[in-house]
Short mmCIF file of C-alpha atoms and ligand atoms in Angstrom, two decimals:
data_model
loop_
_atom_site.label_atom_id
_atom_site.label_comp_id
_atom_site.label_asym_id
_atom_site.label_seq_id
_atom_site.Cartn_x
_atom_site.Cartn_y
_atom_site.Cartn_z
CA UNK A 905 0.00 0.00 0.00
CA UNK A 906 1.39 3.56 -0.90
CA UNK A 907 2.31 6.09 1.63
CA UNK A 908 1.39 9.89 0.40
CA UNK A 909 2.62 13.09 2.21
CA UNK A 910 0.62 15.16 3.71
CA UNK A 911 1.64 18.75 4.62
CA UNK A 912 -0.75 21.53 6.85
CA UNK A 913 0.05 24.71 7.19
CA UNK A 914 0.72 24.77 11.48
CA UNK A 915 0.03 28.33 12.46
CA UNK A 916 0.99 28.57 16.36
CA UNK A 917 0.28 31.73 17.85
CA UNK A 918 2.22 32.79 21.19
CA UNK A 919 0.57 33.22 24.31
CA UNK A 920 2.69 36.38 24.67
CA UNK A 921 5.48 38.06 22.12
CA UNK A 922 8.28 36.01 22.70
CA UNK A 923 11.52 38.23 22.23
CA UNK A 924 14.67 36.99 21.97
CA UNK A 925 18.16 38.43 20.63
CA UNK A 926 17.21 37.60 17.18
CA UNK A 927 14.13 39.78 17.55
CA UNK A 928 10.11 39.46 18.83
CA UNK A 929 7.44 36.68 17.16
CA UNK A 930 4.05 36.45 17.60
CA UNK A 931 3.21 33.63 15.03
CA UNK A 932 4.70 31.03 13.94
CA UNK A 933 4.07 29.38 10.87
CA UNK A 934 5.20 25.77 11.03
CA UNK A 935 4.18 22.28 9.03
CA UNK A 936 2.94 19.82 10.40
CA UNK A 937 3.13 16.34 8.35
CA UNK A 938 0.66 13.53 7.89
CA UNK A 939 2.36 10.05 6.56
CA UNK A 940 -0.80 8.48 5.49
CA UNK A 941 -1.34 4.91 4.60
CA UNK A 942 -4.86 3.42 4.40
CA UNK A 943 -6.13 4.53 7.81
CA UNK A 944 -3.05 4.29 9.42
CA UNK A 945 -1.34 8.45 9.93
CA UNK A 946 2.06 9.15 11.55
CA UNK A 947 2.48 12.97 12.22
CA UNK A 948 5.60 14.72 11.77
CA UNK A 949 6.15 18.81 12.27
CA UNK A 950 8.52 20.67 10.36
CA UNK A 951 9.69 24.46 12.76
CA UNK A 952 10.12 27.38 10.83
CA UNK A 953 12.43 29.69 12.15
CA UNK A 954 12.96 32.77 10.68
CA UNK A 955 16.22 33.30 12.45
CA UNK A 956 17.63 29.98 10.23
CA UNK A 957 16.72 31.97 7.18
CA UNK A 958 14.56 29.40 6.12
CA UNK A 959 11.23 29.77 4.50
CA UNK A 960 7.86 27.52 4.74
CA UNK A 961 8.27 26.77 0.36
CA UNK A 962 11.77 25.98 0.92
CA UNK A 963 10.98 23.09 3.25
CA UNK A 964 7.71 22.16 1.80
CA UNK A 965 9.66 21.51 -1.59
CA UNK A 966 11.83 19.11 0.41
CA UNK A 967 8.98 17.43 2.00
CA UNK A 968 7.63 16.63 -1.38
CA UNK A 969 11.10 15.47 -3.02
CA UNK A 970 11.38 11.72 -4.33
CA UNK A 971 13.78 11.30 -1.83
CA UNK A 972 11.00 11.91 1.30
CA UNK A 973 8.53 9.71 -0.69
CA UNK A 974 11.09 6.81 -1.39
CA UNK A 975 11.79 7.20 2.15
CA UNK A 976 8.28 6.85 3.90
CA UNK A 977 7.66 4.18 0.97
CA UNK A 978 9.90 1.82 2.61
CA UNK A 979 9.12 -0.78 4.81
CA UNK A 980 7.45 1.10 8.33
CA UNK A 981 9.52 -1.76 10.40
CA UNK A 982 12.94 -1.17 8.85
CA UNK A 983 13.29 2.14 10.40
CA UNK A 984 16.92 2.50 9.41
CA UNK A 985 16.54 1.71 5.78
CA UNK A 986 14.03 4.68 5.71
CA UNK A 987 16.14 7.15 7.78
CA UNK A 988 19.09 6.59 5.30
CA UNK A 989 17.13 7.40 2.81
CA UNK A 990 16.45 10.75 4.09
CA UNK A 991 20.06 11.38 3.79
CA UNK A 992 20.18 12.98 0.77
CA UNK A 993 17.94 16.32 2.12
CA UNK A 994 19.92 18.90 2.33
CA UNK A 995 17.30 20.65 5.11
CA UNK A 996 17.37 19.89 8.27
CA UNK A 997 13.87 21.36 9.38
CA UNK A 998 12.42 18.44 6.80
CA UNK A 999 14.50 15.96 7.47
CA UNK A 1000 13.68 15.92 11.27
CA UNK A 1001 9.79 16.64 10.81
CA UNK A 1002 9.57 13.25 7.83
CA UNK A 1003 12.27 11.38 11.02
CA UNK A 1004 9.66 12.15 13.40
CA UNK A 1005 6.92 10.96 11.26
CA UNK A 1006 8.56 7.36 10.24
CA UNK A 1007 9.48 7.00 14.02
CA UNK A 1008 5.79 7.27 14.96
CA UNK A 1009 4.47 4.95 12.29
CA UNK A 1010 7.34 2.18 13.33
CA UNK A 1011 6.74 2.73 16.91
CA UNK A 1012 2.57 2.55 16.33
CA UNK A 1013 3.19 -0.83 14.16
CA UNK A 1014 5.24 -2.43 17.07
CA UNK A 1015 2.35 -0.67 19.43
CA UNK A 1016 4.73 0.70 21.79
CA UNK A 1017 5.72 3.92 22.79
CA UNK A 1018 9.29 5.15 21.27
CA UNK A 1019 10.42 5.72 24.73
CA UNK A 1020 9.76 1.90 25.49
CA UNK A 1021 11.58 0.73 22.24
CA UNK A 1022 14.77 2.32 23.33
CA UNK A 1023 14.51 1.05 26.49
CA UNK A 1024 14.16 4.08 28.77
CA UNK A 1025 12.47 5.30 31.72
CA UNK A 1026 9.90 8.06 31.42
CA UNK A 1027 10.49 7.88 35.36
CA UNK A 1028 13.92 9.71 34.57
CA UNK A 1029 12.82 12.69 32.97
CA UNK A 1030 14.48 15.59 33.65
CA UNK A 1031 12.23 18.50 35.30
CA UNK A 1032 11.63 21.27 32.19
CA UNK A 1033 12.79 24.35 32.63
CA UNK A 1034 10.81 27.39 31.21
CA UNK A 1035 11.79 30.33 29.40
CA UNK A 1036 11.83 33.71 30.17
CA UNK A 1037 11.86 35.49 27.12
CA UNK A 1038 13.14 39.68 27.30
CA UNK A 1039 10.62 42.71 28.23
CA UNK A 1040 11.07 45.84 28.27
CA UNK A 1041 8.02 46.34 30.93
CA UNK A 1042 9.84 45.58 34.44
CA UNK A 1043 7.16 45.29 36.31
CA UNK A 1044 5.24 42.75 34.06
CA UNK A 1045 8.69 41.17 33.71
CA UNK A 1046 9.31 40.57 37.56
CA UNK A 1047 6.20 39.52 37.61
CA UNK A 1048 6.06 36.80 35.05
CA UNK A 1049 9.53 35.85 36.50
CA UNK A 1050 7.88 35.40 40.08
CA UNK A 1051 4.49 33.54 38.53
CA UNK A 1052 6.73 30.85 36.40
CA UNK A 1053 9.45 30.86 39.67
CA UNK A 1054 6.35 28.91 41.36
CA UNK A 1055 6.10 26.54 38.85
CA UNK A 1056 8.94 25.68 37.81
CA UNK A 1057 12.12 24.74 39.24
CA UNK A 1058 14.79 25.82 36.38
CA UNK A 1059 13.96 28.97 34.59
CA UNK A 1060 15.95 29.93 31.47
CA UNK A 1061 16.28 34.13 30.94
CA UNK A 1062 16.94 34.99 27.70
CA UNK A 1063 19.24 37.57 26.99
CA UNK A 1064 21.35 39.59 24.97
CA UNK A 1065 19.50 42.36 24.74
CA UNK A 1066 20.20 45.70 22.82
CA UNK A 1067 21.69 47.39 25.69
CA UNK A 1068 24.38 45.63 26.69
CA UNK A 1069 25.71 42.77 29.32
CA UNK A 1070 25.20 45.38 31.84
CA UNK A 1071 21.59 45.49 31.34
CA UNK A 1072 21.79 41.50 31.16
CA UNK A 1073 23.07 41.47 34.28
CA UNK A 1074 20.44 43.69 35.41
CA UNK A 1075 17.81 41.34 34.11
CA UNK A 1076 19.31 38.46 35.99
CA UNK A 1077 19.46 40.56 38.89
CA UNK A 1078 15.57 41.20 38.71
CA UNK A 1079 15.00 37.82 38.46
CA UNK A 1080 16.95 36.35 40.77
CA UNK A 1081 15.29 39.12 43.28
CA UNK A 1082 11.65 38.06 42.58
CA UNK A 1083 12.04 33.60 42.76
CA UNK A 1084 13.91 31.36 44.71
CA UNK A 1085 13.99 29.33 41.20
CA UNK A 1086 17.20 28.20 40.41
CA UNK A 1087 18.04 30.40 37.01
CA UNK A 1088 20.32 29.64 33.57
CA UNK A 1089 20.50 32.15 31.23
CA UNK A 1090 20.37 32.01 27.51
CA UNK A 1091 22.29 34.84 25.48
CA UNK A 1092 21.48 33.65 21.89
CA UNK A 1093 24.66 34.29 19.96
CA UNK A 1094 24.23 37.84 21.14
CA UNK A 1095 27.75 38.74 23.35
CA UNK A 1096 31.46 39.01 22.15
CA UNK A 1097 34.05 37.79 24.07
CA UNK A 1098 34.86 41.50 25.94
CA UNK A 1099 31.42 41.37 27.13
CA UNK A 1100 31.01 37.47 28.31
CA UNK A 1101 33.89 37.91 30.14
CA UNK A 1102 32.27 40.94 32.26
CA UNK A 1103 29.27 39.03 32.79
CA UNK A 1104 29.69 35.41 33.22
CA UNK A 1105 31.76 35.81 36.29
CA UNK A 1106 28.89 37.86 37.51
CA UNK A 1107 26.26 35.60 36.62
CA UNK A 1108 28.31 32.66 38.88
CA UNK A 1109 28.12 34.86 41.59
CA UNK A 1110 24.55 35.09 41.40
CA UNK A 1111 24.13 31.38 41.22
CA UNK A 1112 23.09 30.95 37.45
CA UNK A 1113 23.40 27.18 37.19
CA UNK A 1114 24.36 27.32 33.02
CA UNK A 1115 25.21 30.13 30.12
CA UNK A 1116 23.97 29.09 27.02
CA UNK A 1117 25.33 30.11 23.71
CA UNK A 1118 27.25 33.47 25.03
CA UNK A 1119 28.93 34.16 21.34
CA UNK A 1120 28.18 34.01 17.95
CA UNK A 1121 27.81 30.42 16.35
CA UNK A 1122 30.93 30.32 14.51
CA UNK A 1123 33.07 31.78 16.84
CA UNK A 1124 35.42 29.07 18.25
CA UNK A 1125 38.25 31.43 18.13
CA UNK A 1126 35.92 33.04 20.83
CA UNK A 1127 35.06 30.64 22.95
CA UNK A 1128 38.55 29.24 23.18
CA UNK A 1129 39.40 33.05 23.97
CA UNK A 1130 36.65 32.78 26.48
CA UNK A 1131 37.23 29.45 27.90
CA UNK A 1132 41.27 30.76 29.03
CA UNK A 1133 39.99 33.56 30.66
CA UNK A 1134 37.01 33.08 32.84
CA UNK A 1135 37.63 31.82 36.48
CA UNK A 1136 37.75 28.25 37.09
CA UNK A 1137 34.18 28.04 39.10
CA UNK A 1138 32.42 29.78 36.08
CA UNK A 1139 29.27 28.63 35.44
CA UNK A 1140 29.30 25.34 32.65
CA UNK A 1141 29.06 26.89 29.16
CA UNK A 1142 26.55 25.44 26.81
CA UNK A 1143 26.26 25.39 23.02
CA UNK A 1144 22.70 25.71 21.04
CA UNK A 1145 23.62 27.57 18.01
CA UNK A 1146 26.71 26.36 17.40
CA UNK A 1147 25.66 22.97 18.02
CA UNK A 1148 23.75 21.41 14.47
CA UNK A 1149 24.68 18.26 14.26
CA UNK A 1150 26.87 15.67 15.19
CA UNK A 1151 29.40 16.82 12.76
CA UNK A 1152 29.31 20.09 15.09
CA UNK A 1153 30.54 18.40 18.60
CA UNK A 1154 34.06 17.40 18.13
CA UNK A 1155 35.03 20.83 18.01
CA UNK A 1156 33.48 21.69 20.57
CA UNK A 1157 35.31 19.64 22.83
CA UNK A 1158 37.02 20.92 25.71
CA UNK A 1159 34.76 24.45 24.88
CA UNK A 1160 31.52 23.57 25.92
CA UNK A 1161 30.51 22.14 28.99
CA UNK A 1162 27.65 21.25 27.61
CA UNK A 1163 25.17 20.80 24.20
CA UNK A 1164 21.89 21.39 23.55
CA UNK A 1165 20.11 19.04 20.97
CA UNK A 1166 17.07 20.35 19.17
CA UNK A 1167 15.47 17.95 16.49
CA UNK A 1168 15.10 20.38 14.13
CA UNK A 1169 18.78 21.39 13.89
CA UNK A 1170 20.00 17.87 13.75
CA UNK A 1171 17.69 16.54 11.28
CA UNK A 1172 15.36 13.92 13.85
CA UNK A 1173 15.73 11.58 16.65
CA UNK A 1174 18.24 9.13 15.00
CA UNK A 1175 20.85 11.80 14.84
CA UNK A 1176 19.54 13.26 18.34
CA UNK A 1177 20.44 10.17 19.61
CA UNK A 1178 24.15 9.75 18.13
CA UNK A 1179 24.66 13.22 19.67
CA UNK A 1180 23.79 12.04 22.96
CA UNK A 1181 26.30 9.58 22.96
CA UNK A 1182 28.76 11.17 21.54
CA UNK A 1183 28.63 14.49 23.41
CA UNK A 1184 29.01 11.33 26.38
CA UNK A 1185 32.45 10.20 25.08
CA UNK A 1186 33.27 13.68 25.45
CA UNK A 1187 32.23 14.41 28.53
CA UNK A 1188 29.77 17.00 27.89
CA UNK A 1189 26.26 17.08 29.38
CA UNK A 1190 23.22 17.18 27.17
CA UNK A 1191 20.33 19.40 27.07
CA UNK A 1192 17.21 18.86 25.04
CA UNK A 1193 15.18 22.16 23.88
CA UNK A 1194 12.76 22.77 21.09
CA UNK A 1195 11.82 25.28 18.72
CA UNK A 1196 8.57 27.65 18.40
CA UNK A 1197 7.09 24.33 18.14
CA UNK A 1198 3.33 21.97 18.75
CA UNK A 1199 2.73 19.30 20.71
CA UNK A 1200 3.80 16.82 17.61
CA UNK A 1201 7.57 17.73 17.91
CA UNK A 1202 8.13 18.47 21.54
CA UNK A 1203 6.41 15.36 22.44
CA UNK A 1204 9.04 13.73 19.99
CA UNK A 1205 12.03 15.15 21.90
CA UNK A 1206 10.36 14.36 25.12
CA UNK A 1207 10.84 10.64 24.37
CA UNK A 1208 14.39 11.13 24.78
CA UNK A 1209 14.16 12.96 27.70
CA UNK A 1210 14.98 10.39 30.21
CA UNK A 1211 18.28 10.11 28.44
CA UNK A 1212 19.45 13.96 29.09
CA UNK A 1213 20.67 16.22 31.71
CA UNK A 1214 18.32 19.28 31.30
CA UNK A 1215 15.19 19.33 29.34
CA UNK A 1216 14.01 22.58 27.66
CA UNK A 1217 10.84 21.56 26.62
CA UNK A 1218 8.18 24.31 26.73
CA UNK A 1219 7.13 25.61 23.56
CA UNK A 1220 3.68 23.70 23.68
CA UNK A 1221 3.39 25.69 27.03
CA UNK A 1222 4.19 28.96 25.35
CA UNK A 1223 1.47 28.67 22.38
CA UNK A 1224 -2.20 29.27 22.95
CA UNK A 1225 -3.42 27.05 19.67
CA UNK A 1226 -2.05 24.22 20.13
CA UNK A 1227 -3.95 21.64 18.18
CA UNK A 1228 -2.37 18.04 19.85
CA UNK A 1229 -1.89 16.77 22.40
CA UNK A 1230 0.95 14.63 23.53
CA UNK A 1231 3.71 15.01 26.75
CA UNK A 1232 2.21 16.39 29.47
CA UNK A 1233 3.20 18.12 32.72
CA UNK A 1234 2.66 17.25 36.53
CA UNK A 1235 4.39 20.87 37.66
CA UNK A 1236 7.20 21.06 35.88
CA UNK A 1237 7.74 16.94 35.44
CA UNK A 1238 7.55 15.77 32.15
CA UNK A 1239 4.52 13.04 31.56
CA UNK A 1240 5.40 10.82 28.92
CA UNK A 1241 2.07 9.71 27.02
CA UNK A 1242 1.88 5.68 26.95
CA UNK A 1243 -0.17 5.31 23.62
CA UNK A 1244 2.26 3.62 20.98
CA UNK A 1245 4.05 5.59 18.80
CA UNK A 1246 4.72 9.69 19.69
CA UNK A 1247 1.52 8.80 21.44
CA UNK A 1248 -0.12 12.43 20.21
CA UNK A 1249 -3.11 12.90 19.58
CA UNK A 1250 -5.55 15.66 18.26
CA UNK A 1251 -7.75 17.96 20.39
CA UNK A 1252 -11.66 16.98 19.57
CA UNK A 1253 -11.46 21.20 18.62
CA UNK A 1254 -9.22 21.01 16.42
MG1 MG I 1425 19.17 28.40 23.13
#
């Protein structure tokens, strides 16, 4: 029986503007994926983030190559087979959302959940933290800060903000005024070396437990510049941006303390998966995050969850439209759904 592709237009709309270094989104206008064959549909999502310089046609036009249809046209139980076939696309953003999409359908046919295939323990979840993204209104700032602080244990404040590390730090300050929270901070590409090395000190002494991403993605000529000159109790440095995929860790050994995985910049949960052991060889701890993203991918991620350090799984939280359903949250513990497959399903609504 032939498997077609399916692609939806996924319009998520934030709860609230969520501003980050890169600039301020309301909407986001992702695809979601339906592998259909007979009655039987796997769901994949495809992010699209602006910030990537990436553009809905350019991934839909990847979705519909002959490589994605040979792909999802191969046997649903030789997994493998049909990830190496997704090789040859060049996007990442596709390959992970048609990766999701072939795990469901070969977790569904073995009715399991993925988690259970690989053998983990939803029991050893990470908490997720949530994100605090940049306002300029301090008082509705502390006060978010404060609301999520009883919620959640780990709250990640993004910065790298127009004004400066000094304001930064000022941010940090705020929050760490208004929650007993434990706080990591997330600049977003946004600091050069002069100013990291002002504020990451600082940011120790107020007890941030990570800094993610303080300098551009390709700078490793900065970060090993960085690295030499920060005191030895510094907060652990993580990588997002300059982390894609697993051709990206090796040199970043010895530079970051730390990774963080996101499906959509690695191209799906196979690679996800060699990253986590690899970054392990090295020593590094792993983070999983998300994009601007639905219940269909974060739930994906959230299967691997048990196998990480930190989880940064929140974006379902931060959009209002969400049309699935999938991981849930006890708090701020991750609740793995048990249905086979991602185990998502659709809101009657929707
Ligand atoms: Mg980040």
């Amino acid at each position: 029986m032939t498997t077609t592709i399916e692609i939806e237009p996924l319009s998520l709309t934030l709860r609230t503007p969520f501003t980050l270094s890169y600039g301020t989104t309301t909407v986001r206008e992702n695809l979601l994926i339906c592998l259909r064959t007979g009655d039987d549909v796997a769901l994949g999502e495809a992010a699209i983030v602006p910030y990537y310089g990436i553009t809905a046609e350019s991934v839909r036009a990847h979705l519909n190559s002959h490589a994605a249809l040979d792909a999802v046209n191969r046997d649903p139980l030789h997994l493998d087979d049909a990830l190496d076939a997704l090789s040859s696309i060049p996007s990442s953003f596709a390959r992970a959302a048609l990766d999701i999409a072939l795990h469901d359908r070969w977790a569904s046919r073995l009715g399991q959940p993925l988690f259970r295939l690989w053998g983990l323990n939803p029991a050893r979840c990470p908490a997720t933290s949530f994100t605090i993204a940049m306002d300029d209104d301090e008082a509705a700032y502390r006060e978010r800060v404060r609301a999520a602080g009883q919620r959640f244990r780990l709250l990640k404040i993004k910065l790298g903000g127009p004004a400066g590390w000094e304001s930064d730090w000022r941010r940090v300050q705020m929050a760490r005024e208004v929650t007993p929270a434990a706080l990591c901070v997330d600049a977003n590409s946004a600091w050069d070396v002069p100013s990291a090395q002002q504020i990451i000190p600082r940011l120790g002494e107020l007890g941030v437990v990570f800094v993610e991403q303080p300098l551009p993605r390709a700078d490793l000529e900065g970060w090993r510049a960085l690295r030499r000159s920060l005191p030895p109790d510094h907060p652990p440095l993580f990588a997002d941006e300059s982390v894609q995929g697993t051709d990206s860790i090796a040199p970043l050994a010895g530079l970051a303390d730390g990774i963080n995985i996101k499906l959509a910049k690695c191209g799906g949960l196979r690679a996800a998966r060699q990253m986590i052991t690899l970054a392990r060889a090295y020593g590094m701890q792993v983070m999983l995050g998300c994009m601007v993203e639905s219940s269909v991918a974060v739930t994906a991620a959230a299967h691997l969850a048990p196998a990480v350090d930190y989880a940064d799984l929140d974006a379902n939280l931060l959009i209002a439209n969400d049309p699935f359903e999938g991981v849930l949250l006890d708090g701020d513990r991750l609740i793995l759904p048990d249905r086979p497959g991602l185990g998502v399903i659709r809101h009657a609504a929707a």
